[in-house]
Amino acid sequence: MQNPGLAGSQFLARCGVLALIIAASFISYVLRTNVSVVGENMIDDLGLTEVHLGMIFSSFALGYALFQIPGGVMGDRMGSRLAVVIIAVAWALLAVFTADRAGYWNTCRLPASSDC
């Protein structure tokens, strides 16, 4: 008689996927809350106002709102597995590009910058 449960390799694969999802959720949470922790220092260092800081905080919610429908359509057309892989890779690349943006173009985009 066959065991109705998952085979050993299937169980390990699902545990690996679950671990990746938990890690991605944790990183997402840290990225969102990190900005609020250093908000006061950002105001002083970058010459921002509290309104500008509020706009930065709101950008997370705006990003989620804007990509809910396109993400759902992408998942329906490509399949959930491929869509999650593509979105995770895009998220990682965008994080790298964000960290890489330094110098002239970065300071020109600040609202209170007079360097441009």
mmCIF file of N, CA and C in Angstrom:
data_model
loop_
_atom_site.group_PDB
_atom_site.id
_atom_site.type_symbol
_atom_site.label_atom_id
_atom_site.label_comp_id
_atom_site.label_asym_id
_atom_site.label_seq_id
_atom_site.Cartn_x
_atom_site.Cartn_y
_atom_site.Cartn_z
ATOM 1 N N MET A 1 0.835 -1.183 0.000
ATOM 2 C CA MET A 1 0.000 0.000 0.000
ATOM 3 C C MET A 1 0.878 1.244 0.000
ATOM 4 N N GLN A 2 0.506 2.226 -0.809
ATOM 5 C CA GLN A 2 1.269 3.465 -0.927
ATOM 6 C C GLN A 2 0.982 4.403 0.241
ATOM 7 N N ASN A 3 2.002 5.133 0.621
ATOM 8 C CA ASN A 3 1.846 6.143 1.664
ATOM 9 C C ASN A 3 1.155 7.364 1.064
ATOM 10 N N PRO A 4 0.010 7.801 1.602
ATOM 11 C CA PRO A 4 -0.699 8.940 1.008
ATOM 12 C C PRO A 4 0.006 10.273 1.251
ATOM 13 N N GLY A 5 0.993 10.310 2.125
ATOM 14 C CA GLY A 5 1.719 11.550 2.407
ATOM 15 C C GLY A 5 2.710 11.874 1.303
ATOM 16 N N LEU A 6 3.430 12.929 1.499
ATOM 17 C CA LEU A 6 4.429 13.342 0.517
ATOM 18 C C LEU A 6 5.662 12.458 0.602
ATOM 19 N N ALA A 7 6.289 12.229 -0.532
ATOM 20 C CA ALA A 7 7.566 11.520 -0.544
ATOM 21 C C ALA A 7 8.617 12.414 0.096
ATOM 22 N N GLY A 8 9.713 11.835 0.522
ATOM 23 C CA GLY A 8 10.752 12.583 1.227
ATOM 24 C C GLY A 8 11.277 13.769 0.442
ATOM 25 N N SER A 9 11.558 13.587 -0.850
ATOM 26 C CA SER A 9 12.111 14.682 -1.650
ATOM 27 C C SER A 9 11.080 15.787 -1.883
ATOM 28 N N GLN A 10 9.804 15.405 -2.050
ATOM 29 C CA GLN A 10 8.757 16.420 -2.214
ATOM 30 C C GLN A 10 8.604 17.250 -0.942
ATOM 31 N N PHE A 11 8.671 16.581 0.181
ATOM 32 C CA PHE A 11 8.537 17.286 1.457
ATOM 33 C C PHE A 11 9.690 18.262 1.646
ATOM 34 N N LEU A 12 10.911 17.844 1.343
ATOM 35 C CA LEU A 12 12.074 18.728 1.479
ATOM 36 C C LEU A 12 11.986 19.911 0.508
ATOM 37 N N ALA A 13 11.507 19.656 -0.690
ATOM 38 C CA ALA A 13 11.364 20.740 -1.671
ATOM 39 C C ALA A 13 10.343 21.762 -1.187
ATOM 40 N N ARG A 14 9.239 21.287 -0.645
ATOM 41 C CA ARG A 14 8.214 22.209 -0.139
ATOM 42 C C ARG A 14 8.710 22.974 1.080
ATOM 43 N N CYS A 15 9.491 22.321 1.916
ATOM 44 C CA CYS A 15 10.078 23.026 3.062
ATOM 45 C C CYS A 15 11.059 24.096 2.595
ATOM 46 N N GLY A 16 11.804 23.807 1.531
ATOM 47 C CA GLY A 16 12.732 24.795 0.973
ATOM 48 C C GLY A 16 12.002 26.002 0.418
ATOM 49 N N VAL A 17 10.918 25.749 -0.299
ATOM 50 C CA VAL A 17 10.117 26.854 -0.840
ATOM 51 C C VAL A 17 9.515 27.678 0.298
ATOM 52 N N LEU A 18 9.015 27.007 1.309
ATOM 53 C CA LEU A 18 8.466 27.716 2.468
ATOM 54 C C LEU A 18 9.534 28.562 3.151
ATOM 55 N N ALA A 19 10.733 28.029 3.282
ATOM 56 C CA ALA A 19 11.828 28.791 3.895
ATOM 57 C C ALA A 19 12.164 30.035 3.069
ATOM 58 N N LEU A 20 12.161 29.907 1.747
ATOM 59 C CA LEU A 20 12.422 31.059 0.884
ATOM 60 C C LEU A 20 11.321 32.107 1.011
ATOM 61 N N ILE A 21 10.076 31.677 1.093
ATOM 62 C CA ILE A 21 8.967 32.617 1.247
ATOM 63 C C ILE A 21 9.068 33.346 2.578
ATOM 64 N N ILE A 22 9.405 32.619 3.634
ATOM 65 C CA ILE A 22 9.561 33.251 4.949
ATOM 66 C C ILE A 22 10.716 34.244 4.918
ATOM 67 N N ALA A 23 11.832 33.872 4.287
ATOM 68 C CA ALA A 23 12.976 34.782 4.190
ATOM 69 C C ALA A 23 12.614 36.035 3.396
ATOM 70 N N ALA A 24 11.912 35.879 2.292
ATOM 71 C CA ALA A 24 11.514 37.033 1.476
ATOM 72 C C ALA A 24 10.560 37.938 2.248
ATOM 73 N N SER A 25 9.647 37.353 2.994
ATOM 74 C CA SER A 25 8.719 38.148 3.800
ATOM 75 C C SER A 25 9.462 38.916 4.886
ATOM 76 N N PHE A 26 10.422 38.266 5.503
ATOM 77 C CA PHE A 26 11.208 38.924 6.547
ATOM 78 C C PHE A 26 12.016 40.080 5.973
ATOM 79 N N ILE A 27 12.659 39.868 4.836
ATOM 80 C CA ILE A 27 13.446 40.931 4.209
ATOM 81 C C ILE A 27 12.543 42.093 3.818
ATOM 82 N N SER A 28 11.379 41.800 3.273
ATOM 83 C CA SER A 28 10.424 42.845 2.907
ATOM 84 C C SER A 28 10.002 43.652 4.129
ATOM 85 N N TYR A 29 9.726 42.965 5.224
ATOM 86 C CA TYR A 29 9.346 43.642 6.465
ATOM 87 C C TYR A 29 10.482 44.529 6.970
ATOM 88 N N VAL A 30 11.705 44.023 6.952
ATOM 89 C CA VAL A 30 12.854 44.806 7.425
ATOM 90 C C VAL A 30 13.058 46.035 6.549
ATOM 91 N N LEU A 31 12.910 45.885 5.238
ATOM 92 C CA LEU A 31 13.089 47.028 4.340
ATOM 93 C C LEU A 31 12.056 48.117 4.608
ATOM 94 N N ARG A 32 10.822 47.716 4.869
ATOM 95 C CA ARG A 32 9.774 48.708 5.134
ATOM 96 C C ARG A 32 9.979 49.400 6.473
ATOM 97 N N THR A 33 10.321 48.638 7.498
ATOM 98 C CA THR A 33 10.443 49.236 8.829
ATOM 99 C C THR A 33 11.776 49.942 9.018
ATOM 100 N N ASN A 34 12.769 49.584 8.259
ATOM 101 C CA ASN A 34 14.078 50.211 8.363
ATOM 102 C C ASN A 34 14.003 51.710 8.104
ATOM 103 N N VAL A 35 13.201 52.088 7.137
ATOM 104 C CA VAL A 35 13.089 53.503 6.785
ATOM 105 C C VAL A 35 12.483 54.290 7.939
ATOM 106 N N SER A 36 11.515 53.740 8.610
ATOM 107 C CA SER A 36 10.893 54.475 9.716
ATOM 108 C C SER A 36 11.833 54.608 10.906
ATOM 109 N N VAL A 37 12.714 53.639 11.093
ATOM 110 C CA VAL A 37 13.658 53.710 12.210
ATOM 111 C C VAL A 37 14.663 54.835 11.996
ATOM 112 N N VAL A 38 15.122 55.005 10.776
ATOM 113 C CA VAL A 38 16.129 56.032 10.493
ATOM 114 C C VAL A 38 15.511 57.319 9.957
ATOM 115 N N GLY A 39 14.193 57.442 10.040
ATOM 116 C CA GLY A 39 13.509 58.611 9.481
ATOM 117 C C GLY A 39 14.008 59.932 10.020
ATOM 118 N N GLU A 40 14.205 60.013 11.314
ATOM 119 C CA GLU A 40 14.673 61.260 11.920
ATOM 120 C C GLU A 40 16.068 61.627 11.418
ATOM 121 N N ASN A 41 16.938 60.644 11.317
ATOM 122 C CA ASN A 41 18.290 60.899 10.795
ATOM 123 C C ASN A 41 18.249 61.299 9.322
ATOM 124 N N MET A 42 17.329 60.718 8.569
ATOM 125 C CA MET A 42 17.213 61.079 7.157
ATOM 126 C C MET A 42 16.784 62.533 6.997
ATOM 127 N N ILE A 43 15.897 62.983 7.864
ATOM 128 C CA ILE A 43 15.450 64.374 7.801
ATOM 129 C C ILE A 43 16.629 65.310 8.011
ATOM 130 N N ASP A 44 17.441 65.004 9.006
ATOM 131 C CA ASP A 44 18.596 65.860 9.302
ATOM 132 C C ASP A 44 19.662 65.777 8.219
ATOM 133 N N ASP A 45 20.031 64.560 7.820
ATOM 134 C CA ASP A 45 21.130 64.366 6.882
ATOM 135 C C ASP A 45 20.807 64.824 5.466
ATOM 136 N N LEU A 46 19.579 64.609 5.029
ATOM 137 C CA LEU A 46 19.219 64.895 3.644
ATOM 138 C C LEU A 46 18.455 66.195 3.459
ATOM 139 N N GLY A 47 18.162 66.860 4.558
ATOM 140 C CA GLY A 47 17.439 68.121 4.466
ATOM 141 C C GLY A 47 15.995 67.953 4.040
ATOM 142 N N LEU A 48 15.382 66.875 4.443
ATOM 143 C CA LEU A 48 13.993 66.615 4.084
ATOM 144 C C LEU A 48 13.058 67.241 5.106
ATOM 145 N N THR A 49 11.829 67.413 4.708
ATOM 146 C CA THR A 49 10.802 67.833 5.653
ATOM 147 C C THR A 49 10.010 66.589 6.058
ATOM 148 N N GLU A 50 9.144 66.741 7.031
ATOM 149 C CA GLU A 50 8.321 65.604 7.446
ATOM 150 C C GLU A 50 7.360 65.190 6.338
ATOM 151 N N VAL A 51 6.958 66.138 5.506
ATOM 152 C CA VAL A 51 6.091 65.812 4.364
ATOM 153 C C VAL A 51 6.839 64.920 3.377
ATOM 154 N N HIS A 52 8.104 65.261 3.103
ATOM 155 C CA HIS A 52 8.903 64.432 2.194
ATOM 156 C C HIS A 52 9.081 63.030 2.772
ATOM 157 N N LEU A 53 9.323 62.941 4.065
ATOM 158 C CA LEU A 53 9.480 61.641 4.695
ATOM 159 C C LEU A 53 8.181 60.842 4.620
ATOM 160 N N GLY A 54 7.060 61.504 4.784
ATOM 161 C CA GLY A 54 5.767 60.843 4.635
ATOM 162 C C GLY A 54 5.553 60.320 3.230
ATOM 163 N N MET A 55 6.037 61.067 2.242
ATOM 164 C CA MET A 55 5.936 60.597 0.855
ATOM 165 C C MET A 55 6.796 59.353 0.639
ATOM 166 N N ILE A 56 7.956 59.325 1.273
ATOM 167 C CA ILE A 56 8.814 58.144 1.171
ATOM 168 C C ILE A 56 8.119 56.938 1.798
ATOM 169 N N PHE A 57 7.525 57.130 2.980
ATOM 170 C CA PHE A 57 6.810 56.035 3.634
ATOM 171 C C PHE A 57 5.629 55.567 2.782
ATOM 172 N N SER A 58 4.939 56.499 2.164
ATOM 173 C CA SER A 58 3.773 56.154 1.353
ATOM 174 C C SER A 58 4.145 55.435 0.064
ATOM 175 N N SER A 59 5.371 55.585 -0.377
ATOM 176 C CA SER A 59 5.779 54.940 -1.624
ATOM 177 C C SER A 59 5.688 53.426 -1.537
ATOM 178 N N PHE A 60 5.871 52.849 -0.355
ATOM 179 C CA PHE A 60 5.731 51.402 -0.214
ATOM 180 C C PHE A 60 4.293 50.979 -0.505
ATOM 181 N N ALA A 61 3.334 51.668 0.094
ATOM 182 C CA ALA A 61 1.927 51.328 -0.126
ATOM 183 C C ALA A 61 1.531 51.566 -1.584
ATOM 184 N N LEU A 62 2.032 52.627 -2.178
ATOM 185 C CA LEU A 62 1.727 52.918 -3.574
ATOM 186 C C LEU A 62 2.271 51.824 -4.487
ATOM 187 N N GLY A 63 3.491 51.374 -4.213
ATOM 188 C CA GLY A 63 4.073 50.295 -5.016
ATOM 189 C C GLY A 63 3.257 49.026 -4.934
ATOM 190 N N TYR A 64 2.809 48.679 -3.726
ATOM 191 C CA TYR A 64 1.975 47.492 -3.570
ATOM 192 C C TYR A 64 0.651 47.669 -4.311
ATOM 193 N N ALA A 65 0.044 48.834 -4.195
ATOM 194 C CA ALA A 65 -1.245 49.073 -4.833
ATOM 195 C C ALA A 65 -1.137 49.021 -6.361
ATOM 196 N N LEU A 66 -0.083 49.602 -6.906
ATOM 197 C CA LEU A 66 0.070 49.655 -8.358
ATOM 198 C C LEU A 66 0.335 48.287 -8.980
ATOM 199 N N PHE A 67 0.984 47.399 -8.244
ATOM 200 C CA PHE A 67 1.376 46.127 -8.837
ATOM 201 C C PHE A 67 0.506 44.948 -8.440
ATOM 202 N N GLN A 68 -0.593 45.178 -7.736
ATOM 203 C CA GLN A 68 -1.494 44.086 -7.386
ATOM 204 C C GLN A 68 -2.131 43.459 -8.625
ATOM 205 N N ILE A 69 -2.712 44.276 -9.464
ATOM 206 C CA ILE A 69 -3.405 43.746 -10.648
ATOM 207 C C ILE A 69 -2.414 43.201 -11.683
ATOM 208 N N PRO A 70 -1.345 43.945 -12.044
ATOM 209 C CA PRO A 70 -0.393 43.349 -12.998
ATOM 210 C C PRO A 70 0.243 42.058 -12.477
ATOM 211 N N GLY A 71 0.501 41.985 -11.174
ATOM 212 C CA GLY A 71 1.059 40.756 -10.610
ATOM 213 C C GLY A 71 0.085 39.598 -10.692
ATOM 214 N N GLY A 72 -1.191 39.868 -10.471
ATOM 215 C CA GLY A 72 -2.204 38.824 -10.590
ATOM 216 C C GLY A 72 -2.369 38.344 -12.021
ATOM 217 N N VAL A 73 -2.357 39.279 -12.957
ATOM 218 C CA VAL A 73 -2.466 38.909 -14.377
ATOM 219 C C VAL A 73 -1.257 38.081 -14.792
ATOM 220 N N MET A 74 -0.089 38.501 -14.332
ATOM 221 C CA MET A 74 1.141 37.765 -14.645
ATOM 222 C C MET A 74 1.070 36.346 -14.081
ATOM 223 N N GLY A 75 0.579 36.204 -12.864
ATOM 224 C CA GLY A 75 0.432 34.883 -12.264
ATOM 225 C C GLY A 75 -0.564 34.020 -13.008
ATOM 226 N N ASP A 76 -1.649 34.608 -13.499
ATOM 227 C CA ASP A 76 -2.649 33.849 -14.255
ATOM 228 C C ASP A 76 -2.109 33.389 -15.603
ATOM 229 N N ARG A 77 -1.352 34.244 -16.258
ATOM 230 C CA ARG A 77 -0.878 33.911 -17.612
ATOM 231 C C ARG A 77 0.335 32.995 -17.609
ATOM 232 N N MET A 78 1.279 33.232 -16.686
ATOM 233 C CA MET A 78 2.531 32.473 -16.683
ATOM 234 C C MET A 78 2.519 31.291 -15.724
ATOM 235 N N GLY A 79 1.621 31.323 -14.786
ATOM 236 C CA GLY A 79 1.643 30.324 -13.728
ATOM 237 C C GLY A 79 2.284 30.937 -12.489
ATOM 238 N N SER A 80 1.832 30.472 -11.353
ATOM 239 C CA SER A 80 2.282 31.098 -10.107
ATOM 240 C C SER A 80 3.763 30.886 -9.840
ATOM 241 N N ARG A 81 4.283 29.724 -10.157
ATOM 242 C CA ARG A 81 5.698 29.451 -9.865
ATOM 243 C C ARG A 81 6.622 30.355 -10.658
ATOM 244 N N LEU A 82 6.392 30.436 -11.956
ATOM 245 C CA LEU A 82 7.248 31.268 -12.800
ATOM 246 C C LEU A 82 7.088 32.736 -12.436
ATOM 247 N N ALA A 83 5.877 33.163 -12.147
ATOM 248 C CA ALA A 83 5.638 34.556 -11.786
ATOM 249 C C ALA A 83 6.380 34.925 -10.497
ATOM 250 N N VAL A 84 6.340 34.050 -9.507
ATOM 251 C CA VAL A 84 7.044 34.330 -8.253
ATOM 252 C C VAL A 84 8.547 34.403 -8.480
ATOM 253 N N VAL A 85 9.090 33.530 -9.310
ATOM 254 C CA VAL A 85 10.523 33.553 -9.599
ATOM 255 C C VAL A 85 10.903 34.857 -10.295
ATOM 256 N N ILE A 86 10.137 35.250 -11.302
ATOM 257 C CA ILE A 86 10.435 36.481 -12.039
ATOM 258 C C ILE A 86 10.326 37.698 -11.120
ATOM 259 N N ILE A 87 9.297 37.738 -10.299
ATOM 260 C CA ILE A 87 9.110 38.879 -9.393
ATOM 261 C C ILE A 87 10.231 38.930 -8.359
ATOM 262 N N ALA A 88 10.650 37.784 -7.833
ATOM 263 C CA ALA A 88 11.729 37.759 -6.841
ATOM 264 C C ALA A 88 13.048 38.213 -7.449
ATOM 265 N N VAL A 89 13.337 37.777 -8.678
ATOM 266 C CA VAL A 89 14.572 38.203 -9.343
ATOM 267 C C VAL A 89 14.524 39.701 -9.636
ATOM 268 N N ALA A 90 13.379 40.195 -10.102
ATOM 269 C CA ALA A 90 13.240 41.637 -10.364
ATOM 270 C C ALA A 90 13.402 42.433 -9.073
ATOM 271 N N TRP A 91 12.833 41.941 -7.991
ATOM 272 C CA TRP A 91 12.951 42.607 -6.685
ATOM 273 C C TRP A 91 14.415 42.685 -6.265
ATOM 274 N N ALA A 92 15.158 41.593 -6.427
ATOM 275 C CA ALA A 92 16.574 41.577 -6.055
ATOM 276 C C ALA A 92 17.378 42.535 -6.920
ATOM 277 N N LEU A 93 17.118 42.539 -8.224
ATOM 278 C CA LEU A 93 17.846 43.450 -9.117
ATOM 279 C C LEU A 93 17.548 44.910 -8.799
ATOM 280 N N LEU A 94 16.293 45.213 -8.530
ATOM 281 C CA LEU A 94 15.944 46.585 -8.181
ATOM 282 C C LEU A 94 16.589 47.008 -6.872
ATOM 283 N N ALA A 95 16.711 46.103 -5.922
ATOM 284 C CA ALA A 95 17.392 46.419 -4.668
ATOM 285 C C ALA A 95 18.868 46.708 -4.908
ATOM 286 N N VAL A 96 19.498 45.932 -5.802
ATOM 287 C CA VAL A 96 20.907 46.169 -6.132
ATOM 288 C C VAL A 96 21.062 47.508 -6.836
ATOM 289 N N PHE A 97 20.190 47.804 -7.797
ATOM 290 C CA PHE A 97 20.273 49.071 -8.512
ATOM 291 C C PHE A 97 20.015 50.258 -7.584
ATOM 292 N N THR A 98 19.125 50.089 -6.630
ATOM 293 C CA THR A 98 18.857 51.159 -5.671
ATOM 294 C C THR A 98 20.093 51.437 -4.833
ATOM 295 N N ALA A 99 20.760 50.391 -4.380
ATOM 296 C CA ALA A 99 21.969 50.567 -3.576
ATOM 297 C C ALA A 99 23.103 51.149 -4.409
ATOM 298 N N ASP A 100 23.090 50.894 -5.703
ATOM 299 C CA ASP A 100 24.151 51.352 -6.586
ATOM 300 C C ASP A 100 24.010 52.828 -6.968
ATOM 301 N N ARG A 101 22.835 53.406 -6.764
ATOM 302 C CA ARG A 101 22.588 54.793 -7.174
ATOM 303 C C ARG A 101 23.203 55.759 -6.176
ATOM 304 N N ALA A 102 24.342 56.272 -6.527
ATOM 305 C CA ALA A 102 25.010 57.236 -5.650
ATOM 306 C C ALA A 102 25.598 58.334 -6.522
ATOM 307 N N GLY A 103 25.908 59.433 -5.897
ATOM 308 C CA GLY A 103 26.562 60.504 -6.615
ATOM 309 C C GLY A 103 25.595 61.547 -7.137
ATOM 310 N N TYR A 104 25.934 62.097 -8.276
ATOM 311 C CA TYR A 104 25.235 63.254 -8.826
ATOM 312 C C TYR A 104 23.752 63.010 -9.026
ATOM 313 N N TRP A 105 23.378 61.939 -9.697
ATOM 314 C CA TRP A 105 21.970 61.717 -10.012
ATOM 315 C C TRP A 105 21.146 61.489 -8.759
ATOM 316 N N ASN A 106 21.735 60.891 -7.767
ATOM 317 C CA ASN A 106 21.016 60.642 -6.530
ATOM 318 C C ASN A 106 20.718 61.958 -5.799
ATOM 319 N N THR A 107 21.690 62.857 -5.718
ATOM 320 C CA THR A 107 21.452 64.115 -5.010
ATOM 321 C C THR A 107 20.553 65.042 -5.805
ATOM 322 N N CYS A 108 20.538 64.935 -7.111
ATOM 323 C CA CYS A 108 19.669 65.786 -7.913
ATOM 324 C C CYS A 108 18.204 65.443 -7.719
ATOM 325 N N ARG A 109 17.900 64.245 -7.330
ATOM 326 C CA ARG A 109 16.520 63.825 -7.165
ATOM 327 C C ARG A 109 15.946 64.183 -5.795
ATOM 328 N N LEU A 110 16.790 64.581 -4.869
ATOM 329 C CA LEU A 110 16.289 64.968 -3.554
ATOM 330 C C LEU A 110 15.546 66.290 -3.655
ATOM 331 N N PRO A 111 14.375 66.399 -3.014
ATOM 332 C CA PRO A 111 13.581 67.617 -3.144
ATOM 333 C C PRO A 111 14.274 68.873 -2.625
ATOM 334 N N ALA A 112 15.078 68.753 -1.592
ATOM 335 C CA ALA A 112 15.699 69.925 -0.994
ATOM 336 C C ALA A 112 17.118 70.166 -1.504
ATOM 337 N N SER A 113 17.521 69.443 -2.554
ATOM 338 C CA SER A 113 18.890 69.551 -3.044
ATOM 339 C C SER A 113 19.075 70.802 -3.871
ATOM 340 N N SER A 114 20.200 71.467 -3.636
ATOM 341 C CA SER A 114 20.539 72.645 -4.440
ATOM 342 C C SER A 114 21.815 72.378 -5.233
ATOM 343 N N ASP A 115 22.199 71.114 -5.355
ATOM 344 C CA ASP A 115 23.444 70.763 -6.042
ATOM 345 C C ASP A 115 23.292 70.707 -7.558
ATOM 346 N N CYS A 116 22.087 70.803 -8.087
ATOM 347 C CA CYS A 116 21.889 70.618 -9.524
ATOM 348 C C CYS A 116 21.773 71.944 -10.236
#
